[in-house]
XYZ file of C-alpha atoms in Angstrom:
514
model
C 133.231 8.597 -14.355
C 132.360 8.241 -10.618
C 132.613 12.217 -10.127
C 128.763 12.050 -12.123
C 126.642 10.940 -9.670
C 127.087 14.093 -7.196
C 125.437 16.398 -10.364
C 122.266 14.639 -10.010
C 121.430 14.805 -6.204
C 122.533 11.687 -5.194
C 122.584 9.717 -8.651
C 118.895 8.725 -8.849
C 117.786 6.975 -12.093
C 116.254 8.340 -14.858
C 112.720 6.971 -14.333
C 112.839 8.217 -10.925
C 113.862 12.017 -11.957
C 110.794 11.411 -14.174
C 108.528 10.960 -11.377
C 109.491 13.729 -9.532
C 109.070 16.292 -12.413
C 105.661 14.799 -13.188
C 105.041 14.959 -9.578
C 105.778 18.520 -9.802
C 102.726 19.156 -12.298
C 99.199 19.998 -10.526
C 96.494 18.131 -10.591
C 94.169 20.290 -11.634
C 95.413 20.339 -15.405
C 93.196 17.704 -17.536
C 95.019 14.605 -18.385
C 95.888 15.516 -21.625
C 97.575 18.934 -21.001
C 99.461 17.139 -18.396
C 101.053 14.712 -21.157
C 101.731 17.154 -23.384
C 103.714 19.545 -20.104
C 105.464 16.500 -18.914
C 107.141 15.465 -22.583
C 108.517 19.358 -22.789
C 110.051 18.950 -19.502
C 111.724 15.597 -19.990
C 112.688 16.698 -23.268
C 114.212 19.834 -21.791
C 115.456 17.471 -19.085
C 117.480 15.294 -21.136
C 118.570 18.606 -23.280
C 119.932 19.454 -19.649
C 121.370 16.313 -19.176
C 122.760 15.880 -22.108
C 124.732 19.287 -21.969
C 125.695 18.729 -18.936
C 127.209 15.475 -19.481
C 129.223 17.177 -21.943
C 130.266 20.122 -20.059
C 131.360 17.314 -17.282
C 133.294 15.700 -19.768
C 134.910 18.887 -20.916
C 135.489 19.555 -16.700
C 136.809 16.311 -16.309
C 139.408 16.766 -19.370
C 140.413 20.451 -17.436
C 137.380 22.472 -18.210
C 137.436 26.649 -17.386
C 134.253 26.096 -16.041
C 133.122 24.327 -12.591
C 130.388 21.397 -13.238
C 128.728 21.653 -9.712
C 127.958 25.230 -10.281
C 126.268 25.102 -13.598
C 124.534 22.076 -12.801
C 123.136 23.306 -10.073
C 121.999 26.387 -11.495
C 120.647 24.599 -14.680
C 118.632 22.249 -11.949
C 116.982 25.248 -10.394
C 116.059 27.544 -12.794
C 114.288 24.202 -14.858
C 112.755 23.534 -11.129
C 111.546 27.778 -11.307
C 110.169 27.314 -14.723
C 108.279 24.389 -13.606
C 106.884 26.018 -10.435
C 105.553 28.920 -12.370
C 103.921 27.237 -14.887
C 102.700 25.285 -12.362
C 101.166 28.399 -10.513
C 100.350 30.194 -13.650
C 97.984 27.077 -14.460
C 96.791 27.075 -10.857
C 95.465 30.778 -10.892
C 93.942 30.244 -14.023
C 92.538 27.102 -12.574
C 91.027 29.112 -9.278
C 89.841 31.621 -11.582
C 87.902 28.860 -14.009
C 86.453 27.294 -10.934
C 85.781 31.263 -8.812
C 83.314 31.521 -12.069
C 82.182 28.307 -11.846
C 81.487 28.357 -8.630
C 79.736 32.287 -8.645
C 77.611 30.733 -11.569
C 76.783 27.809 -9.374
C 75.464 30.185 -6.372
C 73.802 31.843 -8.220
C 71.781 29.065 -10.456
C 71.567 27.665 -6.612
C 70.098 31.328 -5.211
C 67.720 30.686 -8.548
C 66.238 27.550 -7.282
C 66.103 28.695 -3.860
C 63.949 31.376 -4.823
C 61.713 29.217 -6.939
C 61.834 26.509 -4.717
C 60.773 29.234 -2.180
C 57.811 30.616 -4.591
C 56.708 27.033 -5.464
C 56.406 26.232 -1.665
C 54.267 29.517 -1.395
C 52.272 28.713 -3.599
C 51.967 25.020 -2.507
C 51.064 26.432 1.023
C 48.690 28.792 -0.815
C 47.146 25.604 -2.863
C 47.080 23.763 0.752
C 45.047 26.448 2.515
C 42.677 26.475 -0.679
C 42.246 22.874 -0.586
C 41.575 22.931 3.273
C 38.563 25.525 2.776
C 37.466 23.655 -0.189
C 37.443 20.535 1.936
C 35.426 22.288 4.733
C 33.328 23.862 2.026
C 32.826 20.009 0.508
C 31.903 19.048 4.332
C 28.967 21.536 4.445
C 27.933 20.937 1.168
C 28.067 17.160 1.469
C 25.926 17.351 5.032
C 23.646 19.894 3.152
C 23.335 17.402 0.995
C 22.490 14.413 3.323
C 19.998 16.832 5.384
C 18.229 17.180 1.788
C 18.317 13.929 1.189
C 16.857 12.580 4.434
C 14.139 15.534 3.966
C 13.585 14.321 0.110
C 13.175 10.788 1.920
C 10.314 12.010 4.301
C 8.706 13.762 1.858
C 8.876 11.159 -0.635
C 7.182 8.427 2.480
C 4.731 11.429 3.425
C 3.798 11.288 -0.891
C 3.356 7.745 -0.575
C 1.377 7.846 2.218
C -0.642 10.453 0.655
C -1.085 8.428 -2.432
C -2.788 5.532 -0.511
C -4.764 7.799 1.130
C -6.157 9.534 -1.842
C -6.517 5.758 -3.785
C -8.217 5.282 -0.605
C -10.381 7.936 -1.352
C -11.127 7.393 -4.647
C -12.071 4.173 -4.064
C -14.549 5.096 -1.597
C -15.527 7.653 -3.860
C -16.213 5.155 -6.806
C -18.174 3.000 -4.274
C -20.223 6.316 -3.011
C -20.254 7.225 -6.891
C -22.206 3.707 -7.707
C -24.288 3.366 -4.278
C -25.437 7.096 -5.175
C -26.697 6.175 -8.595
C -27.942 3.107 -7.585
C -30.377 4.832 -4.806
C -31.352 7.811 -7.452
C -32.200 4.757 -9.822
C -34.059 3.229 -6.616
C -35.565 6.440 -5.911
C -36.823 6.931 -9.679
C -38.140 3.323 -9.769
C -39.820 3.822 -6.027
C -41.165 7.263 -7.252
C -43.194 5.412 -9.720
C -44.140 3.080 -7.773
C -45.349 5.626 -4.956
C -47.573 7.406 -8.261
C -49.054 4.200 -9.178
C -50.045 3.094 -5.419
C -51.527 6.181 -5.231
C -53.681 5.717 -8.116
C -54.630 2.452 -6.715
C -54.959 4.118 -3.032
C -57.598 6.456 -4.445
C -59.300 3.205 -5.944
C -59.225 0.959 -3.010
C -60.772 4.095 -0.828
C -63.885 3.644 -1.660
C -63.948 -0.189 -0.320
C -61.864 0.583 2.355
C -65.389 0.929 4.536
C -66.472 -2.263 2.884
C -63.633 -4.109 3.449
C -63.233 -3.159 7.505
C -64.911 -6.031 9.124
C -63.639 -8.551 7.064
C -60.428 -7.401 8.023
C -61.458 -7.130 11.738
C -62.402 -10.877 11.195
C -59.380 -11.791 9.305
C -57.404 -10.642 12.512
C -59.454 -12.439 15.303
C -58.931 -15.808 13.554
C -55.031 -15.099 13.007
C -54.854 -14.884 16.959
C -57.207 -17.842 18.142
C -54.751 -19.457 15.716
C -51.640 -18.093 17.453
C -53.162 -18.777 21.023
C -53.925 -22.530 20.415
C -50.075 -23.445 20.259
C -46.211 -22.767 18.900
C -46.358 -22.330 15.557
C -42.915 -23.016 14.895
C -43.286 -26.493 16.334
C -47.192 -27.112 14.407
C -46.261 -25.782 11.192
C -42.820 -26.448 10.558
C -43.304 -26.616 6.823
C -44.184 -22.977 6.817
C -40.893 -22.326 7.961
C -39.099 -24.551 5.563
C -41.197 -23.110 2.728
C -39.968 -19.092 4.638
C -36.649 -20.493 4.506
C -36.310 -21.433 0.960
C -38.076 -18.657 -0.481
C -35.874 -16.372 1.884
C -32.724 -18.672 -0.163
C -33.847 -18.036 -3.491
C -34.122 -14.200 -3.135
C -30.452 -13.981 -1.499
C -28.925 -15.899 -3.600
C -30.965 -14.168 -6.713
C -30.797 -10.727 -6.005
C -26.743 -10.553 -5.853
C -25.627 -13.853 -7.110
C -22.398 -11.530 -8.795
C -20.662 -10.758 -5.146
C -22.174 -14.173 -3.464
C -20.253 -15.824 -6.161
C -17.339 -13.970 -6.139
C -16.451 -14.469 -2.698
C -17.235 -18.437 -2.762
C -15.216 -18.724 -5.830
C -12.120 -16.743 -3.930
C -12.273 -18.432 -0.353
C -12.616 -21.783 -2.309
C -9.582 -21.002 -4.300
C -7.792 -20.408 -1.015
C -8.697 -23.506 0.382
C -7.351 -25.549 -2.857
C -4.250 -24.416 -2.193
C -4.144 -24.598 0.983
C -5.288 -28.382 0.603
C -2.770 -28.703 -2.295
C 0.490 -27.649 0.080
C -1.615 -29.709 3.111
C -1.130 -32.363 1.247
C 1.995 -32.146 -0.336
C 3.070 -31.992 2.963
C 1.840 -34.656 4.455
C 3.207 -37.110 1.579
C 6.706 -35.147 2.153
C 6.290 -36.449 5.852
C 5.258 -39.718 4.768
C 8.345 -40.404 2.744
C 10.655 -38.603 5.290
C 9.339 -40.440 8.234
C 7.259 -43.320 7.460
C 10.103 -44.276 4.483
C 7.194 -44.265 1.472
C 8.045 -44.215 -1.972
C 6.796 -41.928 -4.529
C 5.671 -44.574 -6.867
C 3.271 -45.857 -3.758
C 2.108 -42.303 -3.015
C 1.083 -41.604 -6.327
C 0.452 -37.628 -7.233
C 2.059 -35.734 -4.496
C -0.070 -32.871 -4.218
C -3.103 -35.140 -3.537
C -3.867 -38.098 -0.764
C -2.964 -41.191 -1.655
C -6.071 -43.844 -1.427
C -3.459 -46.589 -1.601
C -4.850 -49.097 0.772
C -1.145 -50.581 1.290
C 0.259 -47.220 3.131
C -1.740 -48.833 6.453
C -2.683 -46.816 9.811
C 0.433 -45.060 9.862
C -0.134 -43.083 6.783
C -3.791 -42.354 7.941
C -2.427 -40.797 11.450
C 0.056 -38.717 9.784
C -3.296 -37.487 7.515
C -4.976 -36.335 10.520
C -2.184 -34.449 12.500
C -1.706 -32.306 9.366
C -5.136 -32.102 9.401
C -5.055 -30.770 12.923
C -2.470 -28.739 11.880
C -4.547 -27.099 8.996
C -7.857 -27.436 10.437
C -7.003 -23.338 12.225
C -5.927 -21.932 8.635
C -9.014 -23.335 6.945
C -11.212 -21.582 9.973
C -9.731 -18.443 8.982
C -11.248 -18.800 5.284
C -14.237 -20.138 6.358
C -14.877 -17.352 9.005
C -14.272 -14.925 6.231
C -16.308 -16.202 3.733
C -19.246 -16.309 6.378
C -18.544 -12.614 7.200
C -18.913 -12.167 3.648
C -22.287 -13.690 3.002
C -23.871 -12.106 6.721
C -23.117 -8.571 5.241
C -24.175 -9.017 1.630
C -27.179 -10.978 2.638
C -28.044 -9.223 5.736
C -28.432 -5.827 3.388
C -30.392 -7.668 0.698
C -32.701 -9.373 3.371
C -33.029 -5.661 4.769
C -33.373 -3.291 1.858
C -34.709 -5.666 -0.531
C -32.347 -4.780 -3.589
C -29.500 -6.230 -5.426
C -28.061 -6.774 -8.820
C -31.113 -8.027 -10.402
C -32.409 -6.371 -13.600
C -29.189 -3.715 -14.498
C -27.675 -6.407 -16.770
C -25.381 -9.191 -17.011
C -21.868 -7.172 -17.691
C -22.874 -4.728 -15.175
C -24.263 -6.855 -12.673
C -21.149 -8.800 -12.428
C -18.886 -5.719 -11.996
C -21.384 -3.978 -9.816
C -21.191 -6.881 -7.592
C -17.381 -7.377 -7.614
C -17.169 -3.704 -6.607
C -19.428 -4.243 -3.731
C -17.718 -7.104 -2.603
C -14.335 -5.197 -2.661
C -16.066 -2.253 -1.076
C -17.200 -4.343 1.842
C -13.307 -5.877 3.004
C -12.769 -2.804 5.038
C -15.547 -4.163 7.290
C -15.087 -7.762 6.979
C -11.042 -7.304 7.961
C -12.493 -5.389 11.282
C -14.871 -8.302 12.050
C -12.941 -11.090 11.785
C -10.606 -11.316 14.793
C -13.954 -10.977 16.881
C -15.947 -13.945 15.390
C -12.836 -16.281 14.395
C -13.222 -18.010 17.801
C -17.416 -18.289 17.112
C -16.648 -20.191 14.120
C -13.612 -22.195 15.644
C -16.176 -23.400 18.331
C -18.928 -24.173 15.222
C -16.590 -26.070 13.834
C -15.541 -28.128 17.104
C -18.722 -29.333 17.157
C -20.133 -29.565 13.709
C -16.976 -31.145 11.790
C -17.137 -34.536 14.390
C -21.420 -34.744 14.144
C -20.615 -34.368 10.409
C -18.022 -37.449 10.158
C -20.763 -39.302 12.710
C -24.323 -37.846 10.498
C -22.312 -40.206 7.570
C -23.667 -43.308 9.155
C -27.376 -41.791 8.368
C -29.388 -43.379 11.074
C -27.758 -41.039 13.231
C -29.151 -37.871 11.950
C -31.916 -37.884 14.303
C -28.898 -36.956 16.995
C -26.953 -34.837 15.205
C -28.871 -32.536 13.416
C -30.703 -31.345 15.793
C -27.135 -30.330 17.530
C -25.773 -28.817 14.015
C -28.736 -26.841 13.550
C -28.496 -25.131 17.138
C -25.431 -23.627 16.178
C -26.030 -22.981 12.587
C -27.017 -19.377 13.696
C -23.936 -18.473 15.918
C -22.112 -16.291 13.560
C -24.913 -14.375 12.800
C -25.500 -13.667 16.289
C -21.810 -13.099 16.987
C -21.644 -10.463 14.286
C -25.338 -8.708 14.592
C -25.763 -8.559 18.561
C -22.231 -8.318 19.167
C -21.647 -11.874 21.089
C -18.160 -13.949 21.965
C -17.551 -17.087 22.565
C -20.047 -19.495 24.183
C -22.079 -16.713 24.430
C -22.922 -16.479 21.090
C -23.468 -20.461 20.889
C -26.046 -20.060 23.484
C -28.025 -17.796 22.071
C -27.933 -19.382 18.955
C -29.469 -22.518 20.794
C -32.001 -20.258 22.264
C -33.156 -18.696 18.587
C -33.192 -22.111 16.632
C -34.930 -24.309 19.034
C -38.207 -23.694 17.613
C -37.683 -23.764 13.857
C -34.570 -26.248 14.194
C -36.609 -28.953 12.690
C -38.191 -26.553 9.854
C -34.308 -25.653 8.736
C -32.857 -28.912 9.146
C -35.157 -29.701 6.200
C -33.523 -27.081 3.399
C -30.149 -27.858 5.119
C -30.617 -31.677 4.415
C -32.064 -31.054 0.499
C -29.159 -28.653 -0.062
C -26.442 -31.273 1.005
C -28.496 -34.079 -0.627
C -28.981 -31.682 -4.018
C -24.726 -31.305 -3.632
C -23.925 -34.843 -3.851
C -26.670 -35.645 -6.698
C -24.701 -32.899 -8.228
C -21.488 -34.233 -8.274
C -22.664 -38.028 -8.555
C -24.725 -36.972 -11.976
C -21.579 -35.367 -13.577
C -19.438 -37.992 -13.168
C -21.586 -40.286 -14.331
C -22.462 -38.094 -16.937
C -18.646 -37.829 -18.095
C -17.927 -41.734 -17.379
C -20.863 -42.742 -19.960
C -20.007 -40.453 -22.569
C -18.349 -42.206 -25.759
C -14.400 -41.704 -26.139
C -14.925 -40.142 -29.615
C -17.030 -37.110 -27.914
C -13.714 -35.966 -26.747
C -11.950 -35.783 -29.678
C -15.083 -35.017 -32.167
C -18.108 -33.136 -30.241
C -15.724 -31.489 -27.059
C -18.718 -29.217 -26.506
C -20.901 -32.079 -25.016
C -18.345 -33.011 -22.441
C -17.243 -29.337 -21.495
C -21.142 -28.388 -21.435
C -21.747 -31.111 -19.103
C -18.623 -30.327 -16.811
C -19.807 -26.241 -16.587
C -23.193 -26.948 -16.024
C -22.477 -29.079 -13.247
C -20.153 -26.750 -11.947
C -22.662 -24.031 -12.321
C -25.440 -26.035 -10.090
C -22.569 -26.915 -7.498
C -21.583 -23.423 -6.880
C -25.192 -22.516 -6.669
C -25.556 -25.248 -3.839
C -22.840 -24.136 -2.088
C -24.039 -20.588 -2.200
C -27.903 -21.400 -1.016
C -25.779 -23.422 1.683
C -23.751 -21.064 2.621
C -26.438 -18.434 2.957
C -28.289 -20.501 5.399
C -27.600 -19.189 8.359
C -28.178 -15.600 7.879
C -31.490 -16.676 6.949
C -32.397 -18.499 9.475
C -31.109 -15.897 11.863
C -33.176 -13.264 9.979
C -36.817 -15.325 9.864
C -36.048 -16.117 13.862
C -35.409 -12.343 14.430
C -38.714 -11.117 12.716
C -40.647 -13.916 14.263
């Protein structure tokens, strides 16, 4: 039984013989071909075995035949079988994968060449881009060189818009002042016709009429060389003065009004935020409560607030006191133009109609800012001075007995604006001469100046007492009573303001002719 092992090449075990014939099998056949290879061959292998252990048997027992030989040969020629299968599978293995591996290059040569055509044409889509992007560039600052062009064109259109409003403006104003004069001219040419007719009448007695004249004349200057007139007859020039009033204030009460109405509705709101401020101050600083105060937007007349609160009243009225100069010295440009032209030419809004009076003298007003904007900055310091001097004398003029002092001071500079504005004066300049031109009629004015005040307060005096007496059911029953009342005495106060107002440039015009 020992004589066995030998056969096998060094009597290995079964499971190890197994190995090495599976071992023997390439790896490139799939898993399943593999199994199927390595069951022949240990099938075939324990055939082998099998026969062999029986031809040992019979060589043991005096067999013709020697064991080692065929054993041997049976070993090898299974090993040559397995060897050539195993290269038969491996060339048809090389062969699968040569294909492969030629269909591979070439599905790879594929894609390189459209990989190479897509990066052309990327490169190609690049360089487009870039020139569109240049082309965008030159375009785009094309664009913002139109645009800043469109911009100046568009401010050059504006500009030429208010121009040509401008214009037409001025043209509307030329427009009315030319039909006014051809109405002026019609009215004068008739006028001119029917002096003539009287001319031709009045010829005849003209001979007759000569010495009495001559006469006339000789008396008028004995009367003149016995003394100032001004001085001996200052009710003539209070009587000059308010006839001089009436036709101002007549002849183009539409613009005269207008303008008072707008400066004063400037001042109350300037006097409104005045005030509001100084009761803001007064609560900040002086620790007042609202409830003491009363209505914000208005002084408070509540005796409790002390000295303090009256201190703080006057520094904002120092404060304001330049703003409402400003509006004053407008308003006073105003009037000197409007009245200085009806004072000259004689002719105003009288006679073409209520409607059209008003707008005709709204236009003229509007028509005339051009001129009042230019004056301004060179009188604003005449009337700042005015009103150094008049505002105190006013406060002072309250106690009465001392209006012998201080009129006579008010009305030396009532004419300073005037002056400032028609001889082209600055300063204390202007105050001087205004001295110099009122000293000799500064009694006769001081007498319209004083009724015109006195007529203001009797104004406002009757219409509150007028409205205090009036029975409660009025109000609620007959409201036209108590609004009649209130409009008519708002009527008579504007007209005092305007104859006030108005003053000056008459005064200024009576001295001038005299």
């Amino acid at each position: 039984m020992n004589s066995r092992a030998p056969l096998f090449g060094g009597g290995g075990s079964r499971q190890q013989q197994q190995v090495s014939v599976a071992s023997s099998v390439p790896p490139s056949v799939n898993q399943s071909e593999r199994d199927d290879e390595y069951g022949s061959l240990v099938e075939e292998d324990l055939r082998k075995r099998h026969y062999c252990r029986s031809i040992g048997r019979q060589g043991t027992n005096g067999s013709r035949v020697p064991f080692l030989v065929v054993s041997m040969g049976l070993f090898a020629g299974s090993l040559v079988h397995v060897a050539m299968r195993a290269i038969r599978r491996l060339k048809k293995d090389k062969e699968s994968l040569a294909g492969e591996l030629l269909e591979v290059k070439g599905t790879l040569k594929e894609r390189e060449a459209q990989v190479t055509q897509l990066s052309e044409e990327l490169k190609g889509k690049e360089r487009a881009l870039h020139a569109k992007d240049g082309e965008m560039k030159c375009k785009e600052d094309e664009l913002h060189q139109t645009v800043l062009e469109l911009k100046a064109k568009t401010e050059e259109l504006r500009r030429q818009e208010r121009n040509l409003e401008q214009l037409k403006g001025e043209l509307g104003v030329s427009r009315s002042t030319i039909s006014m004069v051809e109405r002026e001219l019609e009215a004068t040419k008739r006028l001119l016709a029917s002096y003539q007719g009287q001319l031709d009448q009045a010829h005849v007695l003209r001979e007759s009429k000569r010495m009495n004249m001559s006469h006339d004349l000789t008396s008028m200057c004995m009367a003149a060389s016995s003394g100032d007139v001004g001085e001996q007859r200052w009710w003539h020039v209070s009587r000059d003065v308010f006839v001089g009033l009436y036709h101002v204030v007549r002849k183009n009460l539409a613009s005269l009004a207008f303008v008072f109405l707008a400066t004063e509705s400037i001042n109350f709101v300037l006097n409104r935020v005045f005030h509001r401020l100084t009761n803001e101050a007064a609560m900040g600083v002086l620790g007042c409560s609202p409830d003491v105060i009363g209505n914000l937007w208005w002084l408070s007349q509540n005796p409790n607030l002390g000295n303090a609160y009256q201190l703080l009243t006057g520094l904002v009225f120092a404060l304001a006191f330049p703003c409402s100069v400003l509006v004053k010295t407008i308003q006073s440009v105003y009037f000197f133009f409007i009245s200085s032209e009806i004072m000259g030419e004689a002719s105003g809004e009288v006679g073409s109609g209520v409607m059209p009076g008003i707008k005709a003298g709204i236009e003229r007003a509007r028509s005339m800012w051009p001129r009042v904007k230019e004056m301004v900055p060179h009188v604003v310091a005449v009337e700042f001075l005015v009103s150094l001097v008049v505002v105190p004398l006013q406060f002072v003029s309250l106690l009465v007995f001392t209006l012998p002092f201080t009129l006579p001071i008010i009305m030396s500079v009532h004419v300073a604006l005037p002056v400032a504005l028609a001889e082209h004066l600055r300063g204390w300049d202007a105050v001087k001469r205004s001295r110099e031109l009122m000293k000799p009629i500064q009694w006769g004015a001081s007498i319209p100046f004083v009724c015109i005040i006195i007529c203001q307060r009797l104004i406002q005096v009757s219409k509150e007492k007028l409205v205090a007496i009036l029975p409660v059911r009025f109000y609620y029953e007959l409201l036209e009573i108590p609004l009649a009342i209130l409009a008519l005495g708002f009527a008579a106060s504007v007209m005092a303001s305007l104859a006030r107002q108005s003053l000056p440039v008459v005064c200024y015009t009576f001295v001038t002719k005299e």
